[in-house]
Amino acid sequence: MNSFQLENYKANILIVDDIADNLRVLSNTLNEQGYKVRSVTNGTMALRVAHSAHPDLILLDIKMPDMDGYEVCEQLKSDPQTKDIPVIFLSALDEALDKVKAFAVGGVDYITKPFQFEEVLARINNQLQIQLAKAQIKKLNEELELRVIQRTTQLEKEISERQKVQEKLMHMALHDPLTELPNRTWLMNRLEQIVNACQQHPSYLFAVLFLDCDRFKIINDSLGHLVGDQLLISLARRLESCLQPGNTLSRFGGDEFVILLEKINSPQDAIHIAQTIHQELLPSFHLDDHEVFTNVSIGIVIGNSNYNNCFHLLRDADIALYQAKTNARGSYQLFNPQMYTDANKRLKLETDLRLAIEKEEFVIYYQPIINLQTGNITGFESLIRWQHPQQGLITPNEFIPIAEETGLILQLDLWVFKKACQQINSWQEKFNYPFTLNINLSPKHFSHTQLITKIENILKKTQLRNDCLKIEITENAIIEHDLYAKGILESLKSREIQVCIDDFGTGYSSLSYLYRFPVDVLKIDRSFISQIQENGDNMELVQAIITLAEQLKIEVVAEGIETAYQLQFLRDLNCDFGQGYFFAKPLESRLVEDLLSQHQQW
Ligand code: C2E
Ligand code: CA
Ligand code: CA
């Protein structure tokens, strides 16, 4: 209600006075002003009416027969029904008005008789306004309270929604969307906690297993990313099934996973998990219509209070993984400090290798290849060595893998190509014989489209005839790069450059690729030849390979002939060519020339 409404609203006023004249005059005047007036003549009635009719205001005389105004007021104020009704005391001039008491018992104002009506009206109006204002404030307060309650529930809802979003974001930040596994960030956080906790408890042991999926790239490239993704998901589920509660599998990235064993009793616990995993991965995965086999190489590091940094833990797990992969795909390896030393050495070699290429610190050795029917040298395999200024001669097995990993192999092999072609060409002229040159080619070249043009340029420059060149590629290289390999082999073939399968028999058991790719020569791996001994086993394998090659019209070179017995055995099988320490080790050019000058025959 605002003051305008007040003007239209007929406020109820109760007048309490034992003198009838007073009552009449007052009520007439107030009636004229538009108030609704009731009047009573003693305290008891005043209380009753106030209670039942609840007037907007009470004009209360102090002196009354049954009880005085103060007492009436006190009782009004103690009754919840009437306590809020404003009371204005009326007193005659001659009566002693105790103003303090009037306010103390709850009165809001007082008027002394005889009345000046303007004053009476002003005071009444004043009180009613105050009353109205109070009511409005009360109402506003109630509304406000209601709004606060509503807003609070809304806020609570908003907060819980925000929390949900936050939790979702948090989940996304710490998980891999494909496999739903905890991700690298999660792992690093958790590892850091464990490493810190470990500092307080020196006897505490935990383990980190670094897993890398063997052959994932091949599967991904050949069957497509969708199948690759499915494989990662299925693999994740299978790996999880090998773990106890409290141990976590996380996806580190790509096809790399990390398992955290939060508490172990001995390294044996971690090894046991690695063995379980290898066992679990033996059965194939069924993805779409494909049946896929995959395995993982595992590097294991045992965490203890010696580690105060989670990066060192992962570094060592990774070093162990590298070692596992080098030993055999699908194996595990426990980290030991020697591996760290070796890894550093490798790193040093890597730096040195870059410089070595600039400084041409390499030498090419040539190992003769013998025609087993005539016993004459028909050609040479070029084998690179690194003449390291401090470490001396380093064999290719030590630096070729590094060169491959770092991409330096491209420059290196092309350098060998150029030098070796020059060398063979000069021997051809000097000894007047069309020696052939076998060159090893890293599979890393297969993705380089310009390989063929580069080889062609070198042949042109060095003037070596195309049909004297034989490129050696391992069977793994061909199969792993199926798509590129076919194209490259065919364009080599069309240029009359021959293709040899190196280390034949060590790679894939399937021989079907021999029918699909244009192959000219099989080089039987040394491991088969070394089995050729008196009373030896497995010698039928060599025979089988030679028979197969005969049928396919592919030439055969036996690698690593070391004994006269092996030579005779191979000759009896009609093996075409041979190579090995029995004839000659890989030799420097100067020694090759000595050998050629002697017209050595076997
Ligand atoms: P590979 O192509 O299988 O070469 C044959 C390896 O067997 C050579 O080792 C050779 O010295 C060794 N060998 C030959 N006859 C015998 C024998 O009778 N007994 C024994 N025990 N070993 C014998 P090497 O020279 O250490 O080369 C190792 C590997 O490095 C090569 O294996 C080849 O894969 C790679 N490689 C060598 N030179 C090059 C190159 O210029 N480029 C590339 N990409 N790889 C190369
Ligand atoms: Ca070779
Ligand atoms: Ca070989």
XYZ file of C-alpha atoms and ligand atoms in Angstrom:
650
model
C 0.000 0.000 0.000
C 1.347 3.424 -0.854
C 0.146 6.705 0.578
C -2.352 7.148 -2.239
C -3.938 3.862 -1.348
C -3.879 4.922 2.250
C -6.056 7.885 1.338
C -8.690 5.579 -0.075
C -8.243 2.945 2.544
C -10.419 3.432 5.587
C -8.090 2.747 8.456
C -9.692 1.214 11.541
C -9.082 3.115 14.731
C -9.994 1.989 18.215
C -10.512 4.712 20.790
C -10.291 3.743 24.440
C -11.511 6.389 26.922
C -13.736 6.217 29.990
C -15.101 9.707 29.400
C -17.975 9.483 26.934
C -17.676 13.116 25.824
C -14.147 12.682 24.852
C -15.038 9.619 22.926
C -17.782 11.223 21.012
C -15.890 14.311 19.988
C -12.899 12.309 18.907
C -14.800 9.662 17.009
C -16.908 12.240 15.192
C -13.886 14.091 14.046
C -12.141 10.939 12.899
C -15.247 9.685 11.178
C -15.398 12.933 9.283
C -11.857 12.322 8.148
C -12.923 8.990 6.746
C -11.609 6.647 9.422
C -13.664 3.789 10.686
C -13.855 4.242 14.391
C -14.773 1.954 17.249
C -14.728 3.051 20.799
C -14.671 1.345 24.178
C -14.665 2.728 27.679
C -12.419 0.465 29.706
C -9.233 -1.591 29.450
C -10.801 -5.047 29.458
C -12.991 -4.233 26.504
C -10.118 -2.565 24.772
C -8.097 -5.766 24.960
C -10.970 -7.882 23.728
C -11.803 -5.688 20.753
C -8.192 -5.226 19.846
C -7.751 -8.973 19.842
C -10.800 -9.733 17.713
C -11.036 -6.725 15.381
C -7.378 -5.972 15.020
C -7.549 -2.205 14.446
C -4.849 -0.369 12.539
C -4.255 1.983 15.460
C -5.335 2.431 19.058
C -5.849 5.728 20.869
C -5.503 4.764 24.515
C -6.452 6.840 27.503
C -4.166 6.471 30.491
C -6.608 6.867 33.308
C -9.361 4.300 33.312
C -11.437 2.620 35.993
C -10.456 -1.025 35.651
C -6.794 -0.789 34.634
C -4.614 2.031 33.482
C -3.492 2.583 29.904
C 0.055 1.418 30.593
C -1.158 -1.958 31.690
C -3.514 -2.243 28.709
C -0.639 -1.408 26.447
C 1.643 -3.939 28.095
C -0.925 -6.656 27.602
C -1.496 -5.656 23.999
C 2.203 -5.923 23.374
C 2.436 -9.340 24.947
C -0.289 -10.768 22.730
C 1.106 -11.819 19.314
C -2.211 -10.879 17.709
C -2.047 -7.303 18.846
C 1.567 -6.575 19.537
C 2.136 -4.808 16.229
C -0.806 -2.407 16.557
C 0.577 1.049 17.213
C -0.704 2.633 20.423
C -0.931 6.380 20.900
C -1.560 7.430 24.501
C -4.122 10.107 25.373
C -3.679 12.117 28.519
C -5.323 15.073 30.121
C -3.141 18.090 30.783
C -3.616 17.782 34.494
C -2.773 14.115 34.525
C 0.817 13.315 35.092
C 1.931 11.610 31.908
C 4.853 9.366 32.413
C 6.338 9.642 28.936
C 9.178 7.319 29.646
C 6.810 4.671 30.868
C 4.518 5.249 27.884
C 7.312 4.389 25.518
C 8.677 1.675 27.733
C 5.445 -0.298 27.607
C 5.373 -0.053 23.843
C 3.529 3.160 23.018
C 4.552 4.974 19.887
C 3.322 8.476 20.628
C 1.153 10.483 22.962
C -1.330 13.298 22.660
C -2.371 15.591 25.474
C -5.884 16.807 26.010
C -7.596 19.023 25.200
C -6.901 17.982 21.658
C -5.915 20.124 18.855
C -7.463 18.158 16.062
C -4.876 18.993 13.464
C -2.264 17.599 15.804
C -4.303 14.470 16.507
C -4.826 13.831 12.816
C -1.211 14.517 12.017
C 0.015 12.088 14.650
C -2.463 9.408 13.648
C -1.581 9.793 10.026
C 2.057 9.709 10.891
C 1.744 6.434 12.750
C -0.334 4.886 10.018
C 2.303 5.865 7.493
C 4.991 4.321 9.635
C 2.879 1.232 9.988
C 2.375 1.079 6.273
C 6.059 1.511 5.642
C 6.807 -1.269 8.092
C 4.329 -3.521 6.317
C 5.930 -2.710 3.032
C 9.373 -3.402 4.371
C 8.143 -6.668 5.797
C 6.604 -7.618 2.492
C 9.744 -6.651 0.612
C 11.784 -8.648 3.049
C 9.596 -11.664 2.530
C 9.832 -11.276 -1.218
C 13.537 -10.842 -0.939
C 13.810 -13.919 1.196
C 11.785 -15.859 -1.310
C 13.997 -14.634 -4.101
C 17.074 -15.527 -2.140
C 15.715 -19.029 -1.683
C 14.836 -19.330 -5.358
C 18.164 -17.895 -6.416
C 19.972 -20.200 -4.039
C 18.383 -23.306 -5.506
C 19.112 -21.976 -8.966
C 22.692 -21.254 -7.979
C 23.054 -24.678 -6.475
C 21.842 -26.118 -9.725
C 24.235 -23.927 -11.684
C 27.091 -24.848 -9.396
C 26.444 -28.546 -9.730
C 26.177 -28.162 -13.498
C 29.405 -26.245 -13.531
C 30.976 -28.905 -11.395
C 29.821 -31.536 -13.829
C 31.297 -29.594 -16.738
C 34.470 -29.134 -14.760
C 34.658 -32.810 -13.968
C 34.098 -33.582 -17.617
C 36.845 -31.181 -18.655
C 39.079 -32.666 -16.021
C 38.312 -36.132 -17.309
C 39.029 -35.034 -20.862
C 42.294 -33.435 -19.832
C 43.441 -36.616 -18.121
C 42.105 -39.303 -20.461
C 42.633 -40.523 -23.954
C 39.395 -40.212 -25.951
C 40.015 -43.299 -28.082
C 40.731 -45.922 -25.448
C 39.244 -44.060 -22.450
C 42.457 -44.802 -20.620
C 44.270 -42.277 -18.416
C 46.662 -40.291 -20.589
C 50.224 -39.090 -20.314
C 49.321 -36.066 -18.173
C 47.540 -38.295 -15.693
C 50.494 -40.629 -15.608
C 53.031 -37.877 -15.019
C 50.945 -36.448 -12.162
C 50.524 -39.826 -10.542
C 54.175 -40.743 -10.989
C 55.236 -37.512 -9.375
C 53.052 -38.253 -6.340
C 54.480 -41.733 -6.032
C 58.059 -40.573 -6.466
C 57.535 -38.012 -3.706
C 55.853 -40.522 -1.406
C 58.727 -42.900 -2.023
C 61.224 -40.394 -0.623
C 59.516 -40.782 2.756
C 59.405 -44.580 2.601
C 62.749 -45.858 1.348
C 61.679 -49.510 1.321
C 58.724 -48.861 -0.970
C 58.923 -50.428 -4.453
C 56.829 -49.778 -7.519
C 57.252 -50.458 -11.234
C 56.759 -48.748 -14.545
C 56.250 -50.867 -17.663
C 56.714 -49.091 -20.967
C 54.919 -50.929 -23.781
C 55.301 -50.449 -27.482
C 53.114 -52.243 -29.959
C 55.165 -54.217 -32.474
C 54.158 -53.905 -36.114
C 51.439 -51.346 -35.341
C 52.572 -49.074 -38.126
C 52.370 -51.864 -40.675
C 48.856 -52.777 -39.575
C 47.800 -49.142 -39.552
C 49.260 -48.475 -43.000
C 47.982 -51.614 -44.623
C 44.535 -52.028 -43.035
C 43.761 -48.365 -42.484
C 43.397 -46.060 -39.510
C 39.965 -47.316 -38.503
C 41.253 -50.828 -38.032
C 44.332 -49.379 -36.341
C 42.101 -47.526 -33.890
C 40.065 -50.635 -33.212
C 43.231 -52.569 -32.577
C 44.379 -50.002 -30.028
C 41.036 -50.222 -28.237
C 40.999 -54.025 -28.188
C 44.625 -54.082 -27.162
C 43.895 -51.693 -24.302
C 41.086 -53.933 -23.054
C 43.266 -57.017 -23.219
C 46.131 -55.313 -21.427
C 43.756 -54.116 -18.718
C 42.616 -57.662 -18.136
C 46.168 -58.524 -17.059
C 46.142 -56.008 -14.219
C 45.097 -56.182 -10.579
C 43.129 -53.321 -9.006
C 45.464 -50.509 -7.997
C 47.586 -50.920 -11.098
C 46.915 -48.583 -13.968
C 47.229 -48.825 -17.705
C 47.630 -45.496 -19.451
C 48.033 -44.570 -23.087
C 51.222 -42.662 -23.458
C 50.677 -41.765 -27.102
C 50.410 -43.466 -30.470
C 50.921 -47.165 -29.920
C 52.736 -46.688 -26.626
C 51.221 -47.637 -23.293
C 52.531 -47.362 -19.768
C 51.540 -49.605 -16.878
C 52.051 -48.358 -13.373
C 52.293 -51.025 -10.684
C 51.857 -48.908 -7.595
C 53.181 -51.390 -5.089
C 55.294 -54.454 -5.679
C 57.232 -56.754 -3.383
C 60.025 -57.542 -5.804
C 60.983 -57.003 -9.465
C 59.620 -60.492 -10.053
C 56.084 -59.097 -9.700
C 56.649 -56.783 -12.642
C 58.241 -59.509 -14.726
C 55.275 -61.724 -13.985
C 52.891 -59.083 -15.391
C 55.032 -58.752 -18.529
C 54.880 -62.513 -19.033
C 51.122 -62.553 -18.485
C 50.737 -59.818 -21.090
C 52.764 -61.734 -23.653
C 50.654 -64.797 -22.972
C 47.408 -62.815 -23.350
C 48.496 -61.367 -26.668
C 49.145 -64.696 -28.339
C 45.602 -65.146 -29.717
C 44.748 -62.945 -32.666
C 42.435 -59.927 -32.657
C 39.333 -60.006 -34.805
C 38.812 -56.557 -36.269
C 36.134 -56.125 -38.907
C 36.947 -58.951 -41.251
C 40.601 -59.040 -40.380
C 42.467 -61.331 -38.130
C 45.415 -59.431 -36.727
C 48.282 -60.593 -34.584
C 50.196 -58.134 -32.526
C 52.527 -58.189 -29.610
C 54.225 -55.640 -27.418
C 57.813 -55.019 -26.431
C 58.092 -54.077 -22.770
C 60.689 -52.031 -20.905
C 60.500 -52.403 -17.126
C 61.945 -50.089 -14.540
C 61.685 -50.690 -10.805
C 60.926 -47.479 -8.939
C 62.463 -46.882 -5.536
C 63.686 -43.974 -3.452
C 66.732 -43.586 -5.701
C 64.436 -41.929 -8.196
C 63.508 -38.413 -7.252
C 62.256 -37.476 -10.664
C 59.502 -39.107 -12.683
C 61.152 -38.185 -15.982
C 64.186 -40.290 -15.104
C 61.880 -43.228 -14.443
C 60.265 -42.945 -17.836
C 63.614 -42.340 -19.481
C 64.957 -45.584 -18.024
C 61.791 -47.507 -18.872
C 62.166 -46.240 -22.424
C 65.818 -47.279 -22.530
C 64.821 -50.757 -21.348
C 62.103 -50.822 -24.011
C 64.641 -49.939 -26.676
C 66.799 -52.801 -25.421
C 63.834 -55.196 -25.472
C 63.087 -54.256 -29.075
C 66.700 -54.714 -30.073
C 66.826 -58.154 -28.443
C 63.638 -59.493 -29.976
C 60.277 -58.025 -30.817
C 57.640 -59.036 -28.315
C 60.069 -59.459 -25.430
C 60.555 -57.643 -22.145
C 63.630 -56.185 -20.552
C 64.353 -55.059 -17.026
C 66.328 -51.832 -16.868
C 69.857 -51.852 -15.530
C 72.282 -48.925 -15.254
C 74.574 -50.327 -17.957
C 71.773 -49.654 -20.420
C 71.842 -46.003 -19.488
C 75.571 -45.867 -20.166
C 75.005 -47.578 -23.510
C 72.198 -45.214 -24.372
C 74.482 -42.285 -23.702
C 77.138 -43.840 -25.828
C 74.582 -44.191 -28.597
C 73.647 -40.590 -28.199
C 77.277 -39.580 -28.448
C 77.659 -41.734 -31.549
C 74.665 -39.999 -33.028
C 76.291 -36.588 -32.616
C 79.588 -37.901 -33.896
C 77.861 -39.515 -36.853
C 76.573 -36.187 -38.094
C 80.069 -34.773 -38.061
C 81.489 -37.952 -39.568
C 79.309 -37.557 -42.621
C 80.573 -34.013 -43.132
C 84.153 -35.156 -42.651
C 83.715 -38.344 -44.701
C 85.163 -40.546 -41.974
C 83.917 -43.701 -43.714
C 85.661 -46.448 -45.619
C 84.088 -49.056 -47.812
C 85.226 -52.649 -47.472
C 84.511 -55.116 -50.253
C 83.765 -58.776 -49.711
C 84.228 -61.011 -52.745
C 81.331 -63.081 -54.034
C 82.443 -66.356 -55.606
C 80.892 -68.293 -58.442
C 80.788 -71.733 -56.826
C 80.929 -73.588 -60.136
C 84.083 -71.856 -61.414
C 85.618 -70.822 -58.089
C 86.239 -67.302 -59.416
C 85.353 -63.930 -57.943
C 82.346 -62.560 -59.821
C 81.642 -59.504 -57.774
C 81.729 -57.746 -54.432
C 79.414 -56.654 -51.666
C 80.182 -53.191 -50.389
C 80.196 -53.009 -46.584
C 80.698 -49.697 -44.897
C 82.906 -49.007 -41.856
C 83.315 -45.892 -39.807
C 86.853 -44.799 -39.087
C 86.145 -43.046 -35.789
C 88.962 -40.673 -34.747
C 88.972 -41.967 -31.117
C 87.148 -45.303 -31.167
C 88.794 -46.742 -34.253
C 86.918 -48.842 -36.787
C 83.221 -49.137 -35.966
C 81.110 -51.847 -37.619
C 77.904 -50.986 -39.444
C 75.724 -52.915 -36.972
C 76.653 -50.276 -34.419
C 75.929 -47.166 -36.445
C 73.544 -48.133 -39.284
C 70.571 -48.386 -36.857
C 71.440 -44.941 -35.506
C 71.813 -43.568 -39.004
C 68.408 -45.041 -39.820
C 66.737 -43.606 -36.754
C 68.130 -40.146 -37.391
C 67.598 -40.101 -41.131
C 71.325 -39.776 -41.782
C 71.190 -43.098 -43.620
C 69.994 -41.403 -46.797
C 73.175 -39.384 -47.207
C 75.289 -42.280 -46.038
C 73.950 -44.836 -48.498
C 74.165 -42.442 -51.409
C 77.779 -41.754 -50.491
C 78.467 -45.528 -50.499
C 76.689 -45.786 -53.842
C 78.864 -43.185 -55.461
C 82.171 -44.469 -54.067
C 81.440 -48.141 -54.640
C 80.241 -47.630 -58.215
C 83.426 -45.687 -58.977
C 85.528 -48.403 -57.377
C 83.920 -51.322 -59.188
C 84.054 -49.471 -62.470
C 87.781 -48.901 -62.040
C 88.384 -52.603 -61.170
C 86.368 -53.627 -64.197
C 88.714 -51.625 -66.360
C 91.877 -52.552 -64.523
C 91.173 -56.310 -64.448
C 89.099 -56.385 -67.581
C 86.208 -58.283 -66.025
C 82.521 -57.284 -65.572
C 82.515 -57.528 -61.768
C 79.138 -57.039 -60.180
C 78.514 -54.748 -57.223
C 76.134 -55.660 -54.396
C 75.004 -52.651 -52.428
C 72.951 -52.724 -49.221
C 70.004 -50.410 -49.205
C 68.212 -49.370 -46.057
C 64.397 -49.645 -46.173
C 64.329 -46.026 -45.067
C 64.852 -45.067 -48.682
C 61.637 -46.635 -49.782
C 59.538 -43.642 -48.915
C 61.815 -41.375 -50.960
C 60.400 -41.064 -54.395
C 63.592 -39.718 -55.889
C 65.612 -42.802 -54.994
C 65.561 -44.197 -58.527
C 66.596 -40.936 -60.158
C 69.434 -40.600 -57.685
C 70.677 -44.109 -58.397
C 70.406 -43.456 -62.127
C 72.421 -40.252 -61.844
C 75.147 -42.007 -59.904
C 75.336 -44.817 -62.447
C 75.558 -42.314 -65.259
C 78.285 -40.285 -63.542
C 80.359 -43.285 -62.527
C 79.743 -45.055 -65.850
C 78.944 -48.384 -64.179
C 76.645 -50.539 -66.298
C 73.166 -50.983 -64.840
C 73.259 -54.767 -65.135
C 76.365 -54.885 -62.937
C 74.486 -53.399 -60.004
C 72.630 -55.552 -57.474
C 70.614 -53.938 -54.723
C 70.343 -55.889 -51.455
C 67.172 -55.467 -49.431
C 66.043 -57.535 -46.457
C 62.737 -59.350 -46.751
C 61.360 -57.498 -43.740
C 62.060 -54.247 -45.526
C 60.075 -55.376 -48.539
C 57.127 -56.656 -46.579
C 56.955 -53.760 -44.168
C 56.951 -51.316 -47.056
C 54.780 -53.448 -49.277
C 53.241 -50.565 -51.208
C 56.421 -48.637 -51.987
C 58.591 -51.697 -52.365
C 56.697 -53.087 -55.314
C 56.984 -49.850 -57.264
C 60.646 -49.423 -56.490
C 61.598 -52.993 -57.276
C 59.743 -52.809 -60.559
C 61.438 -49.617 -61.642
C 64.829 -51.086 -60.704
C 63.958 -54.146 -62.746
C 62.946 -52.060 -65.743
C 66.409 -50.475 -65.628
C 68.084 -53.901 -65.527
C 69.275 -53.328 -61.983
C 68.999 -56.562 -60.020
C 67.268 -57.070 -56.713
C 68.639 -59.373 -53.988
C 66.765 -60.515 -50.927
C 69.287 -60.173 -48.113
C 69.345 -62.371 -44.987
C 66.807 -64.645 -46.644
C 64.968 -66.948 -44.252
C 65.230 -64.761 -41.157
C 62.133 -62.687 -41.732
C 58.621 -63.691 -42.595
C 57.733 -67.302 -42.920
C 55.460 -66.577 -45.852
C 57.242 -66.880 -49.158
C 54.341 -65.637 -51.230
C 56.047 -62.306 -51.777
C 58.646 -64.055 -53.915
C 55.903 -64.572 -56.489
C 54.631 -61.022 -56.296
C 57.884 -59.085 -56.404
C 60.482 -59.128 -59.146
C 63.390 -60.749 -57.278
C 66.639 -61.823 -58.955
C 68.776 -63.171 -56.122
C 68.241 -64.831 -52.748
C 71.027 -64.487 -50.217
C 70.617 -67.359 -47.765
C 71.276 -66.029 -44.303
C 74.472 -66.990 -42.524
C 72.511 -68.649 -39.702
C 71.464 -71.435 -42.104
C 74.906 -71.903 -43.575
C 76.520 -72.141 -40.141
C 74.265 -75.130 -39.442
C 75.918 -77.001 -42.256
C 78.283 -79.219 -40.308
C 79.068 -82.898 -40.250
C 76.159 -84.554 -38.378
C 74.339 -81.220 -38.375
C 70.523 -80.759 -38.182
C 68.244 -78.606 -40.257
C 70.327 -78.923 -43.381
C 67.250 -79.753 -45.464
C 66.201 -76.121 -45.147
C 69.119 -74.923 -47.283
C 68.303 -77.578 -49.815
C 64.634 -76.521 -49.843
C 65.543 -72.875 -50.427
C 67.863 -73.763 -53.290
C 65.191 -75.948 -54.910
C 62.574 -73.223 -54.539
C 64.906 -70.647 -56.082
C 65.682 -72.961 -58.976
C 61.979 -73.308 -59.741
C 61.481 -69.552 -59.588
C 64.620 -68.975 -61.697
C 66.170 -66.952 -58.922
C 69.923 -67.037 -58.285
C 71.189 -68.104 -54.861
C 74.092 -66.733 -52.846
C 75.097 -68.584 -49.675
C 76.262 -66.059 -47.057
C 78.858 -66.722 -44.390
C 80.636 -69.757 -45.778
C 83.379 -70.418 -43.256
C 84.498 -73.986 -43.866
C 85.530 -76.213 -46.738
C 82.802 -78.631 -45.672
C 80.131 -75.969 -46.110
C 81.538 -75.069 -49.507
C 81.497 -78.656 -50.691
C 78.005 -79.210 -49.339
C 76.698 -76.154 -51.201
C 78.486 -77.106 -54.377
C 76.815 -80.506 -54.195
C 73.453 -78.767 -53.976
C 74.317 -76.704 -57.064
C 74.250 -73.472 -55.161
C 75.218 -70.666 -57.587
C 77.288 -68.281 -55.496
C 78.981 -68.035 -52.143
C 80.425 -65.425 -49.845
C 82.190 -65.743 -46.512
C 85.329 -65.728 -44.447
C 86.371 -69.012 -46.054
C 87.052 -67.047 -49.236
C 87.771 -63.621 -47.835
C 86.645 -61.218 -45.156
C 85.409 -57.813 -46.252
C 88.616 -56.087 -47.401
C 89.948 -52.619 -48.010
C 90.279 -51.730 -51.701
C 94.059 -52.129 -51.620
C 93.784 -55.733 -50.365
C 91.073 -56.529 -52.885
C 93.451 -55.463 -55.641
C 96.174 -57.748 -54.234
C 93.695 -60.602 -54.231
C 92.585 -59.922 -57.794
C 96.179 -59.691 -58.965
C 96.868 -63.152 -57.536
C 94.013 -64.616 -59.637
C 92.942 -66.585 -56.603
C 90.540 -69.429 -57.284
C 88.659 -71.710 -54.861
P 74.763 -57.978 -44.341
O 74.255 -57.235 -45.510
O 74.072 -59.255 -44.004
O 76.294 -58.187 -44.527
C 76.962 -59.354 -44.249
C 77.620 -59.276 -42.941
O 78.148 -60.558 -42.608
C 78.819 -58.324 -42.940
O 78.905 -57.734 -41.678
C 79.970 -59.265 -43.165
O 81.195 -58.781 -42.671
C 79.535 -60.465 -42.384
N 80.137 -61.700 -42.909
C 80.430 -61.997 -44.190
N 80.950 -63.249 -44.273
C 80.954 -63.745 -43.017
C 81.373 -64.995 -42.445
O 81.841 -65.898 -43.102
N 81.242 -65.135 -41.110
C 80.759 -64.151 -40.342
N 80.652 -64.349 -39.046
N 80.348 -62.963 -40.832
C 80.455 -62.766 -42.180
P 79.183 -56.224 -41.553
O 80.111 -55.756 -42.578
O 79.504 -55.969 -40.133
O 77.781 -55.590 -41.925
C 76.701 -55.751 -41.103
C 75.449 -55.245 -41.738
O 75.456 -53.840 -41.883
C 75.209 -55.767 -43.124
O 74.690 -57.045 -43.043
C 74.286 -54.762 -43.699
O 72.957 -55.072 -43.346
C 74.695 -53.498 -42.994
N 75.467 -52.661 -43.897
C 76.796 -52.763 -44.214
N 77.131 -51.791 -45.087
C 76.027 -51.087 -45.367
C 75.727 -49.950 -46.205
O 76.564 -49.380 -46.922
N 74.436 -49.489 -46.201
C 73.476 -50.095 -45.456
N 72.244 -49.579 -45.507
N 73.712 -51.147 -44.664
C 74.982 -51.648 -44.614
Ca 74.030 -57.556 -47.499
Ca 73.172 -60.674 -45.429
